[in-house]
Amino acid sequence: MAFSLRPMRCWPLVLLLVATHAPAAEPFAWPGGKRAAVSLAYDDALPSQLDNAIPALDRHGLKGSFYLTLASDTLRTRRQAWVEAARGGHELGNHSLFHQCSSSLPDRAWVPPHRDLDTTTVAQMADQVRLANVMLAALDGRTARTMTVPCGDTQAQDGNYIDAVASEFVGIKLGQGGVVTDMATLDAAAVPVDVPVGVTGEQLIARVEEAARRGTMVGFTFHGIGGDYLTVSNEAHEALLRHLAAHPDVYWVAPFVDIMRHVASIRRVDTAPSPRPPGG
């Protein structure tokens, strides 16, 4: 596809190189008393995700979230593999039909005119995102859905298109900085992520350990695993998965949709009015 070899305006994981020593917020109530939630997500429906990422996740008994651009080549040539991934417990998420990004931003020469967010209206993007949900339901039979915003770009020709579709998603990945500092202030329509590129396993592990210290969550958005572009090596990816699988008492590794459903359920409990005392 036209954007397949692009230098995306993603956020390289420079944050991995900066130690964070801010005081931890009140630990969040994760299932089973675990100390942190971990979202392993993969964008763009790349071949290396089918060939390398999913087999690695399956070996360790971990579930990931795969954000499919529905016009990607693998949806045409390897559709059944995505169906099987969903049947195996992995999440299929919305990454739009055509991966519209803004050509007016720096280093965007790769954006083709017919996929330029700058010339696409909010209504057109909303139609595209909703149709992607319909197509995803045809693959996995599910209705609850999450999204990763292509390139992190929200401004269409006439406004912010995420505002038009946010209510249709359990959660949306959008923003920089994968370790959430405070679950109480987390915006479900703008959940921050790290986008690792060329990092080591030790750097990835440092991020999940930071989330455990804080008692919050960390979201990764990978692209190529051992191939394709914006690549993380198979070795670094494997080291992270091995660490997570070795500490099931610490980390809740789950599809993003399940994590955000849990967050919503805890928030409903926390904000529910207290029962009035008898005679009150």
Short mmCIF file of C-alpha atoms in Angstrom, two decimals:
data_model
loop_
_atom_site.label_atom_id
_atom_site.label_comp_id
_atom_site.label_asym_id
_atom_site.label_seq_id
_atom_site.Cartn_x
_atom_site.Cartn_y
_atom_site.Cartn_z
CA MET A 1 0.00 0.00 0.00
CA ALA A 2 1.08 3.59 -0.50
CA PHE A 3 1.83 4.13 3.17
CA SER A 4 3.50 0.78 3.88
CA LEU A 5 7.11 2.02 3.94
CA ARG A 6 6.45 5.46 5.32
CA PRO A 7 8.33 7.17 8.16
CA MET A 8 5.19 7.58 10.29
CA ARG A 9 4.82 10.45 12.73
CA CYS A 10 4.66 8.05 15.60
CA TRP A 11 6.38 8.69 18.88
CA PRO A 12 9.66 6.73 19.13
CA LEU A 13 10.12 5.32 22.56
CA VAL A 14 12.58 7.92 23.79
CA LEU A 15 10.66 7.89 27.04
CA LEU A 16 12.17 4.49 27.71
CA LEU A 17 15.51 6.21 28.10
CA VAL A 18 14.28 8.57 30.81
CA ALA A 19 13.79 7.21 34.28
CA THR A 20 10.65 8.44 35.98
CA HIS A 21 10.73 8.89 39.74
CA ALA A 22 7.47 10.72 40.36
CA PRO A 23 5.55 9.48 43.39
CA ALA A 24 3.03 6.77 42.63
CA ALA A 25 -0.67 7.50 42.71
CA GLU A 26 -3.09 5.32 44.67
CA PRO A 27 -2.81 1.79 43.19
CA PHE A 28 -5.68 0.90 40.91
CA ALA A 29 -7.82 -2.18 41.57
CA TRP A 30 -6.64 -4.57 38.87
CA PRO A 31 -8.07 -8.11 38.61
CA GLY A 32 -6.59 -10.67 40.97
CA GLY A 33 -4.71 -8.03 42.92
CA LYS A 34 -2.20 -7.52 40.11
CA ARG A 35 -0.11 -4.39 40.25
CA ALA A 36 -0.37 -3.16 36.65
CA ALA A 37 -2.22 -3.70 33.40
CA VAL A 38 -0.23 -4.11 30.17
CA SER A 39 -1.66 -3.52 26.70
CA LEU A 40 0.37 -5.08 23.88
CA ALA A 41 -0.94 -3.53 20.67
CA TYR A 42 0.18 -3.75 17.05
CA ASP A 43 -0.79 -1.31 14.28
CA ASP A 44 -1.26 -1.50 10.50
CA ALA A 45 -1.98 -5.24 9.98
CA LEU A 46 1.62 -6.02 8.99
CA PRO A 47 2.86 -9.43 7.79
CA SER A 48 5.45 -9.65 10.59
CA GLN A 49 2.65 -9.45 13.14
CA LEU A 50 1.07 -12.59 11.71
CA ASP A 51 4.41 -14.31 11.19
CA ASN A 52 6.22 -13.29 14.39
CA ALA A 53 4.14 -11.38 16.94
CA ILE A 54 1.08 -13.64 17.19
CA PRO A 55 3.09 -16.90 17.40
CA ALA A 56 5.24 -15.33 20.15
CA LEU A 57 2.20 -14.17 22.11
CA ASP A 58 0.60 -17.58 21.77
CA ARG A 59 3.74 -19.36 23.01
CA HIS A 60 3.59 -17.32 26.21
CA GLY A 61 -0.18 -17.48 26.65
CA LEU A 62 -0.57 -13.71 26.23
CA LYS A 63 -3.23 -11.79 24.31
CA GLY A 64 -2.63 -8.72 22.17
CA SER A 65 -4.63 -6.10 20.31
CA PHE A 66 -4.18 -5.78 16.55
CA TYR A 67 -5.33 -2.51 14.99
CA LEU A 68 -6.20 -3.29 11.40
CA THR A 69 -6.15 -0.82 8.55
CA LEU A 70 -8.87 -2.57 6.58
CA ALA A 71 -7.34 -1.73 3.18
CA SER A 72 -4.04 -3.40 4.13
CA ASP A 73 -2.71 -6.13 1.90
CA THR A 74 -2.92 -8.78 4.62
CA LEU A 75 -6.69 -8.30 4.85
CA ARG A 76 -6.90 -9.30 1.20
CA THR A 77 -4.28 -12.05 1.11
CA ARG A 78 -4.40 -13.46 4.67
CA ARG A 79 -7.88 -12.69 5.89
CA GLN A 80 -8.35 -16.10 7.52
CA ALA A 81 -5.23 -15.62 9.62
CA TRP A 82 -6.82 -12.56 11.23
CA VAL A 83 -10.03 -14.52 11.82
CA GLU A 84 -7.99 -17.23 13.54
CA ALA A 85 -6.19 -14.63 15.66
CA ALA A 86 -9.55 -13.34 16.91
CA ARG A 87 -10.72 -16.88 17.62
CA GLY A 88 -7.55 -17.37 19.64
CA GLY A 89 -8.46 -14.48 21.94
CA HIS A 90 -6.58 -11.60 20.35
CA GLU A 91 -8.42 -8.32 19.82
CA LEU A 92 -9.03 -6.87 16.36
CA GLY A 93 -9.21 -3.09 16.67
CA ASN A 94 -10.07 -0.18 14.42
CA HIS A 95 -7.25 1.64 12.62
CA SER A 96 -9.58 3.08 9.96
CA LEU A 97 -10.06 1.93 6.37
CA PHE A 98 -7.27 3.88 4.67
CA HIS A 99 -4.98 5.24 7.40
CA GLN A 100 -5.58 8.93 6.68
CA CYS A 101 -2.83 11.19 8.04
CA SER A 102 -2.09 14.89 7.71
CA SER A 103 0.29 15.71 4.83
CA SER A 104 0.95 19.22 6.15
CA LEU A 105 2.93 18.02 9.16
CA PRO A 106 6.72 17.53 9.01
CA ASP A 107 8.10 14.43 7.25
CA ARG A 108 4.81 13.57 5.60
CA ALA A 109 5.86 13.36 1.96
CA TRP A 110 4.68 9.74 2.01
CA VAL A 111 1.00 10.70 2.48
CA PRO A 112 -0.79 10.29 -0.90
CA PRO A 113 -3.33 12.98 -1.88
CA HIS A 114 -6.28 10.58 -1.79
CA ARG A 115 -5.43 9.64 1.83
CA ASP A 116 -4.71 13.10 3.15
CA LEU A 117 -6.55 13.92 6.37
CA ASP A 118 -6.15 17.63 5.58
CA THR A 119 -8.57 17.28 2.66
CA THR A 120 -10.93 14.77 4.29
CA THR A 121 -13.99 16.01 6.16
CA VAL A 122 -15.13 14.95 9.60
CA ALA A 123 -18.20 13.31 8.07
CA GLN A 124 -16.07 11.33 5.63
CA MET A 125 -13.75 10.12 8.40
CA ALA A 126 -16.68 9.22 10.63
CA ASP A 127 -18.19 7.16 7.81
CA GLN A 128 -14.86 5.45 7.24
CA VAL A 129 -14.34 4.59 10.91
CA ARG A 130 -17.89 3.28 11.30
CA LEU A 131 -17.56 1.11 8.20
CA ALA A 132 -14.30 -0.26 9.57
CA ASN A 133 -16.21 -1.35 12.69
CA VAL A 134 -18.75 -3.16 10.52
CA MET A 135 -15.98 -4.94 8.63
CA LEU A 136 -14.22 -5.91 11.85
CA ALA A 137 -17.46 -7.37 13.21
CA ALA A 138 -17.64 -9.53 10.08
CA LEU A 139 -14.22 -10.92 11.00
CA ASP A 140 -14.66 -11.52 14.72
CA GLY A 141 -18.39 -11.28 15.46
CA ARG A 142 -17.82 -8.76 18.26
CA THR A 143 -19.44 -5.42 18.93
CA ALA A 144 -17.31 -3.78 21.64
CA ARG A 145 -14.41 -2.09 19.91
CA THR A 146 -11.34 0.07 20.54
CA MET A 147 -9.35 2.25 18.19
CA THR A 148 -5.85 3.53 17.57
CA VAL A 149 -5.81 6.88 15.74
CA PRO A 150 -3.62 6.71 12.59
CA CYS A 151 -0.47 8.81 13.12
CA GLY A 152 -2.13 10.33 16.17
CA ASP A 153 -3.73 12.88 13.84
CA THR A 154 -7.24 13.99 14.77
CA GLN A 155 -7.77 17.20 12.77
CA ALA A 156 -9.68 16.63 9.55
CA GLN A 157 -10.42 19.39 7.05
CA ASP A 158 -13.22 20.86 9.16
CA GLY A 159 -12.56 19.72 12.71
CA ASN A 160 -11.64 16.92 15.10
CA TYR A 161 -13.09 13.69 13.71
CA ILE A 162 -12.44 11.70 16.89
CA ASP A 163 -15.06 13.82 18.65
CA ALA A 164 -17.60 12.45 16.15
CA VAL A 165 -16.85 8.78 16.83
CA ALA A 166 -15.47 8.56 20.37
CA SER A 167 -18.78 7.44 21.87
CA GLU A 168 -18.71 4.30 19.70
CA PHE A 169 -15.53 2.95 21.33
CA VAL A 170 -14.69 1.46 24.70
CA GLY A 171 -11.30 3.17 24.49
CA ILE A 172 -9.10 5.04 22.03
CA LYS A 173 -5.30 5.06 21.98
CA LEU A 174 -4.16 8.62 21.35
CA GLY A 175 -1.24 10.47 22.88
CA GLN A 176 2.34 10.09 24.03
CA GLY A 177 3.72 8.42 27.11
CA GLY A 178 2.61 4.83 27.59
CA VAL A 179 2.78 4.64 31.39
CA VAL A 180 -0.33 6.22 32.86
CA THR A 181 0.54 8.41 35.81
CA ASP A 182 -2.89 8.55 37.43
CA MET A 183 -5.82 6.28 36.56
CA ALA A 184 -8.25 8.77 38.11
CA THR A 185 -7.55 11.32 35.39
CA LEU A 186 -7.23 8.93 32.44
CA ASP A 187 -9.28 9.97 29.40
CA ALA A 188 -10.70 6.82 27.79
CA ALA A 189 -10.77 8.61 24.43
CA ALA A 190 -7.10 9.61 24.63
CA VAL A 191 -5.16 6.79 26.28
CA PRO A 192 -1.42 7.42 25.90
CA VAL A 193 0.92 4.91 24.27
CA ASP A 194 4.59 4.22 23.75
CA VAL A 195 5.59 3.43 20.15
CA PRO A 196 8.78 1.37 20.47
CA VAL A 197 11.27 1.49 17.60
CA GLY A 198 14.69 -0.15 17.74
CA VAL A 199 14.62 -0.59 21.51
CA THR A 200 16.02 -3.37 23.67
CA GLY A 201 14.16 -5.87 25.77
CA GLU A 202 15.59 -4.23 28.88
CA GLN A 203 14.08 -0.90 27.89
CA LEU A 204 10.67 -2.45 27.30
CA ILE A 205 10.81 -4.27 30.63
CA ALA A 206 11.72 -1.02 32.39
CA ARG A 207 8.43 0.46 31.21
CA VAL A 208 6.25 -2.33 32.57
CA GLU A 209 8.18 -2.23 35.83
CA GLU A 210 7.46 1.49 36.08
CA ALA A 211 3.75 0.81 35.61
CA ALA A 212 3.91 -1.79 38.38
CA ARG A 213 5.57 0.71 40.73
CA ARG A 214 2.83 3.22 40.01
CA GLY A 215 0.01 0.67 40.19
CA THR A 216 -1.36 1.90 36.85
CA MET A 217 -1.09 0.64 33.27
CA VAL A 218 1.21 0.82 30.27
CA GLY A 219 0.25 0.72 26.61
CA PHE A 220 2.60 -0.26 23.80
CA THR A 221 1.84 0.23 20.13
CA PHE A 222 4.23 -1.86 18.06
CA HIS A 223 4.48 -1.99 14.29
CA GLY A 224 6.95 -4.38 12.70
CA ILE A 225 8.19 -7.26 14.85
CA GLY A 226 11.36 -8.66 13.35
CA GLY A 227 10.54 -7.07 9.99
CA ASP A 228 8.50 -4.50 8.07
CA TYR A 229 8.98 -0.92 9.41
CA LEU A 230 9.21 0.93 12.74
CA THR A 231 10.72 -2.36 13.80
CA VAL A 232 11.36 -3.95 17.16
CA SER A 233 13.53 -7.03 16.97
CA ASN A 234 12.16 -10.48 17.67
CA GLU A 235 14.68 -10.73 20.51
CA ALA A 236 13.53 -7.54 22.27
CA HIS A 237 9.87 -8.47 21.83
CA GLU A 238 10.53 -11.97 23.15
CA ALA A 239 12.35 -10.62 26.21
CA LEU A 240 9.35 -8.47 27.11
CA LEU A 241 6.89 -11.34 26.66
CA ARG A 242 9.08 -13.68 28.68
CA HIS A 243 9.23 -11.17 31.54
CA LEU A 244 5.46 -10.65 31.53
CA ALA A 245 4.73 -14.37 31.43
CA ALA A 246 7.14 -15.01 34.30
CA HIS A 247 5.31 -12.55 36.59
CA PRO A 248 1.59 -13.28 36.26
CA ASP A 249 1.04 -12.10 39.83
CA VAL A 250 2.31 -8.63 38.90
CA TYR A 251 1.01 -7.95 35.37
CA TRP A 252 -2.43 -8.27 33.88
CA VAL A 253 -1.73 -8.62 30.17
CA ALA A 254 -5.02 -8.34 28.32
CA PRO A 255 -6.58 -6.98 25.14
CA PHE A 256 -7.05 -3.25 25.35
CA VAL A 257 -10.83 -3.62 25.13
CA ASP A 258 -10.84 -5.77 28.29
CA ILE A 259 -8.57 -3.36 30.15
CA MET A 260 -10.77 -0.40 29.31
CA ARG A 261 -13.96 -2.27 30.20
CA HIS A 262 -12.43 -2.99 33.61
CA VAL A 263 -11.40 0.65 34.04
CA ALA A 264 -14.95 1.73 33.22
CA SER A 265 -16.42 -0.75 35.70
CA ILE A 266 -14.20 0.45 38.54
CA ARG A 267 -15.02 4.05 37.77
CA ARG A 268 -18.75 3.29 37.88
CA VAL A 269 -18.33 1.79 41.34
CA ASP A 270 -16.20 4.71 42.53
CA THR A 271 -18.70 7.31 41.33
CA ALA A 272 -21.88 5.52 42.38
CA PRO A 273 -23.83 7.46 45.05
CA SER A 274 -23.60 6.03 48.53
CA PRO A 275 -26.79 4.39 49.75
CA ARG A 276 -28.81 6.58 52.05
CA PRO A 277 -29.00 5.33 55.62
CA PRO A 278 -32.35 4.09 56.86
CA GLY A 279 -34.54 7.00 57.76
CA GLY A 280 -32.16 9.44 56.09
#
